[in-house]
CSV table of C-alpha atoms in Angstrom, one decimal:
chain,number,residue,atom,x,y,z
T,1,MET,CA,16.5,28.6,28.1
T,2,GLU,CA,15.7,25.3,26.3
T,3,THR,CA,12.1,24.5,25.7
T,4,THR,CA,10.7,21.0,25.3
T,5,ALA,CA,7.6,20.0,23.4
T,6,ARG,CA,4.7,19.4,25.7
T,7,LYS,CA,3.7,15.8,25.9
T,8,ILE,CA,0.1,14.9,25.3
T,9,LYS,CA,-1.8,11.7,25.8
T,10,PRO,CA,-2.1,9.7,22.5
T,11,ASN,CA,-5.6,9.5,21.2
T,12,VAL,CA,-6.3,7.9,17.8
T,13,ASN,CA,-9.8,7.4,16.4
T,14,ILE,CA,-10.7,4.9,13.7
T,15,VAL,CA,-12.7,6.7,11.1
T,16,SER,CA,-15.0,4.5,8.9
T,17,VAL,CA,-15.1,6.3,5.6
T,18,GLN,CA,-18.5,6.1,3.8
T,19,PRO,CA,-18.4,5.4,0.0
T,20,LEU,CA,-19.7,9.0,-0.8
T,21,GLU,CA,-16.8,10.5,1.3
T,22,VAL,CA,-14.0,8.4,-0.1
T,23,SER,CA,-12.9,11.0,-2.6
T,24,LYS,CA,-12.7,13.6,0.2
T,25,TYR,CA,-10.4,11.4,2.3
T,26,TRP,CA,-8.4,9.6,-0.5
T,27,LEU,CA,-5.5,12.0,-0.4
T,28,LEU,CA,-4.9,11.0,3.2
T,29,ALA,CA,-5.0,7.3,2.4
T,30,GLU,CA,-3.7,6.8,-1.2
T,31,PHE,CA,0.0,6.9,-0.4
T,32,MET,CA,-0.3,4.2,2.3
T,33,VAL,CA,-2.5,2.0,0.0
T,34,SER,CA,0.1,2.3,-2.8
T,35,GLU,CA,2.9,1.5,-0.4
T,36,ALA,CA,1.1,-1.6,1.0
T,37,LEU,CA,0.3,-2.8,-2.5
T,38,LYS,CA,4.1,-2.8,-3.4
T,39,TYR,CA,4.4,-5.9,-1.1
T,40,SER,CA,1.3,-7.6,-2.5
T,41,GLY,CA,2.6,-9.1,-5.7
T,42,GLY,CA,0.9,-6.5,-7.9
T,43,TYR,CA,-2.6,-7.9,-7.7
T,44,ALA,CA,-4.0,-4.4,-7.8
T,45,ASP,CA,-3.0,-0.8,-7.8
T,46,SER,CA,-4.4,2.1,-5.8
T,47,LYS,CA,-6.9,3.0,-8.6
T,48,HIS,CA,-8.5,-0.4,-8.4
T,49,ILE,CA,-8.9,-0.1,-4.6
T,50,TYR,CA,-10.2,3.4,-5.0
T,51,ASP,CA,-12.9,2.3,-7.5
T,52,GLN,CA,-14.0,-0.5,-5.2
T,53,LEU,CA,-14.2,1.8,-2.2
T,54,LEU,CA,-16.5,4.2,-4.2
T,55,THR,CA,-18.9,1.3,-4.8
T,56,ASP,CA,-18.7,-0.1,-1.3
T,57,GLN,CA,-17.2,-3.3,-2.6
T,58,MET,CA,-14.4,-2.5,-0.2
T,59,GLN,CA,-14.4,-0.3,2.9
T,60,LEU,CA,-11.8,2.3,4.1
T,61,PHE,CA,-10.8,2.9,7.7
T,62,ILE,CA,-8.4,5.7,8.7
T,63,MET,CA,-6.5,5.8,12.0
T,64,PHE,CA,-6.5,9.5,12.8
T,65,GLY,CA,-5.4,11.5,15.9
T,66,ASN,CA,-2.4,12.3,17.9
T,67,ASP,CA,0.6,10.6,19.6
T,68,GLU,CA,2.6,12.2,22.4
T,69,THR,CA,3.8,15.1,20.3
T,70,GLU,CA,1.9,15.4,17.0
T,71,HIS,CA,-1.7,16.6,16.6
T,72,ASN,CA,-4.0,15.6,13.7
T,73,LYS,CA,-2.0,13.0,11.9
T,74,VAL,CA,-3.0,9.9,9.9
T,75,PHE,CA,-1.3,7.0,11.6
T,76,GLY,CA,-2.6,4.2,9.5
T,77,ILE,CA,-5.3,2.9,7.1
T,78,ALA,CA,-7.1,-0.3,6.5
T,79,VAL,CA,-9.1,-1.6,3.6
T,80,THR,CA,-11.6,-4.4,4.1
T,81,ARG,CA,-14.3,-6.2,2.1
T,82,VAL,CA,-17.2,-8.3,3.1
T,83,GLY,CA,-16.6,-11.7,1.4
T,84,ALA,CA,-19.8,-13.7,0.7
T,85,MET,CA,-18.9,-17.3,1.3
T,86,PRO,CA,-21.4,-20.1,0.5
T,87,ASN,CA,-22.3,-20.6,4.2
T,88,PHE,CA,-21.6,-17.2,5.7
T,89,ASN,CA,-20.0,-13.8,5.3
T,90,GLN,CA,-16.5,-12.9,6.5
T,91,LEU,CA,-14.9,-9.6,6.8
T,92,GLU,CA,-11.6,-9.7,5.0
T,93,ILE,CA,-8.9,-7.2,5.9
T,94,ILE,CA,-7.1,-6.6,2.6
T,95,ILE,CA,-4.7,-3.9,3.7
T,96,CYS,CA,-3.7,-2.7,7.2
T,97,THR,CA,-0.7,-0.5,7.4
T,98,GLY,CA,0.7,2.5,9.2
T,99,GLN,CA,2.9,3.9,12.0
T,100,ARG,CA,2.6,3.6,15.8
T,101,ARG,CA,0.4,0.6,15.6
T,102,ASP,CA,0.7,0.4,19.4
T,103,ILE,CA,-1.6,3.4,19.9
T,104,TRP,CA,-4.4,2.3,17.5
T,105,GLU,CA,-4.3,-1.5,17.1
T,106,ASP,CA,-6.8,-2.3,19.9
T,107,LYS,CA,-9.3,0.3,18.9
T,108,PHE,CA,-9.0,-0.8,15.2
T,109,VAL,CA,-9.7,-4.5,16.1
T,110,SER,CA,-12.7,-3.4,18.2
T,111,THR,CA,-14.0,-1.2,15.3
T,112,ILE,CA,-13.7,-3.9,12.6
T,113,THR,CA,-15.2,-6.5,14.9
T,114,ASN,CA,-18.2,-4.4,15.4
T,115,PHE,CA,-18.4,-3.6,11.7
T,116,ALA,CA,-18.2,-7.3,10.9
T,117,ARG,CA,-21.1,-8.0,13.3
T,118,GLN,CA,-23.2,-5.2,11.8
T,119,ASN,CA,-22.6,-6.7,8.4
T,120,ASP,CA,-23.7,-10.3,9.4
T,121,CYS,CA,-20.1,-11.6,9.2
T,122,LYS,CA,-19.3,-14.9,11.0
T,123,ARG,CA,-15.6,-14.4,11.0
T,124,LEU,CA,-12.7,-12.0,10.4
T,125,CYS,CA,-10.0,-12.9,7.9
T,126,ILE,CA,-6.7,-11.0,7.3
T,127,TRP,CA,-4.3,-11.0,4.4
T,128,ALA,CA,-1.1,-10.1,6.2
T,129,ARG,CA,2.6,-10.0,6.1
T,130,PRO,CA,4.3,-12.4,8.6
T,131,GLY,CA,4.7,-9.8,11.4
T,132,TRP,CA,1.0,-9.6,11.9
T,133,GLU,CA,0.9,-13.3,13.0
T,134,ARG,CA,2.8,-12.6,16.2
T,135,VAL,CA,0.9,-9.5,17.3
T,136,SER,CA,-2.6,-10.8,16.3
T,137,LYS,CA,-2.5,-13.6,18.9
T,138,LYS,CA,-3.4,-11.2,21.7
T,139,TRP,CA,-6.9,-10.7,20.0
T,140,GLY,CA,-7.5,-14.4,19.7
T,141,TRP,CA,-6.4,-14.8,16.0
T,142,LYS,CA,-4.8,-18.1,15.0
T,143,LYS,CA,-3.0,-19.2,12.0
T,144,GLN,CA,-5.3,-21.4,9.9
T,145,HIS,CA,-3.7,-21.2,6.5
T,146,VAL,CA,-0.5,-19.7,4.9
T,147,GLN,CA,-0.6,-18.1,1.6
T,148,LEU,CA,2.4,-19.2,-0.5
T,149,VAL,CA,3.0,-17.5,-3.9
T,150,LYS,CA,4.9,-18.4,-7.0
T,151,GLU,CA,4.7,-16.1,-10.0
T,152,LEU,CA,4.0,-18.1,-13.2
T,153,ASP,CA,6.8,-16.2,-15.1
T,154,GLU,CA,9.3,-17.7,-12.7
T,155,LEU,CA,8.3,-21.2,-14.0
T,156,CYS,CA,9.7,-20.3,-17.4
T,157,LYS,CA,13.2,-19.4,-16.2
């Protein structure tokens, strides 16, 4: 007799990690931070992000819960920072990565929107790879600028 895994309803919570708790949760997040930074042009490594999380210069969010078959799993992480602009603050999403975005993306956007409001931010800003442009339209995001990068070492070749 063949048994099948019991299906469960996906439930992922967005955990806002306080600076004093970062070291406790870092093992769950560090791999995803490191992987995301591989695509960032090397502006930082995970140790830099960790140090800024400890001092609340950046904030860590962990997408934790279950999908249809797996219990208690980290599905994603995000790193933000409150950018103090001359006329207002903006919440900048520096890293947002993970698996099964479909089961946590709406809750994540709601969570960071509330976090931004609580921190007197006038707008949200995301540093993202091109795939995020398409999906972010459903939350009212629009393309305002494009970041183009050329490494200086390439100019010497």
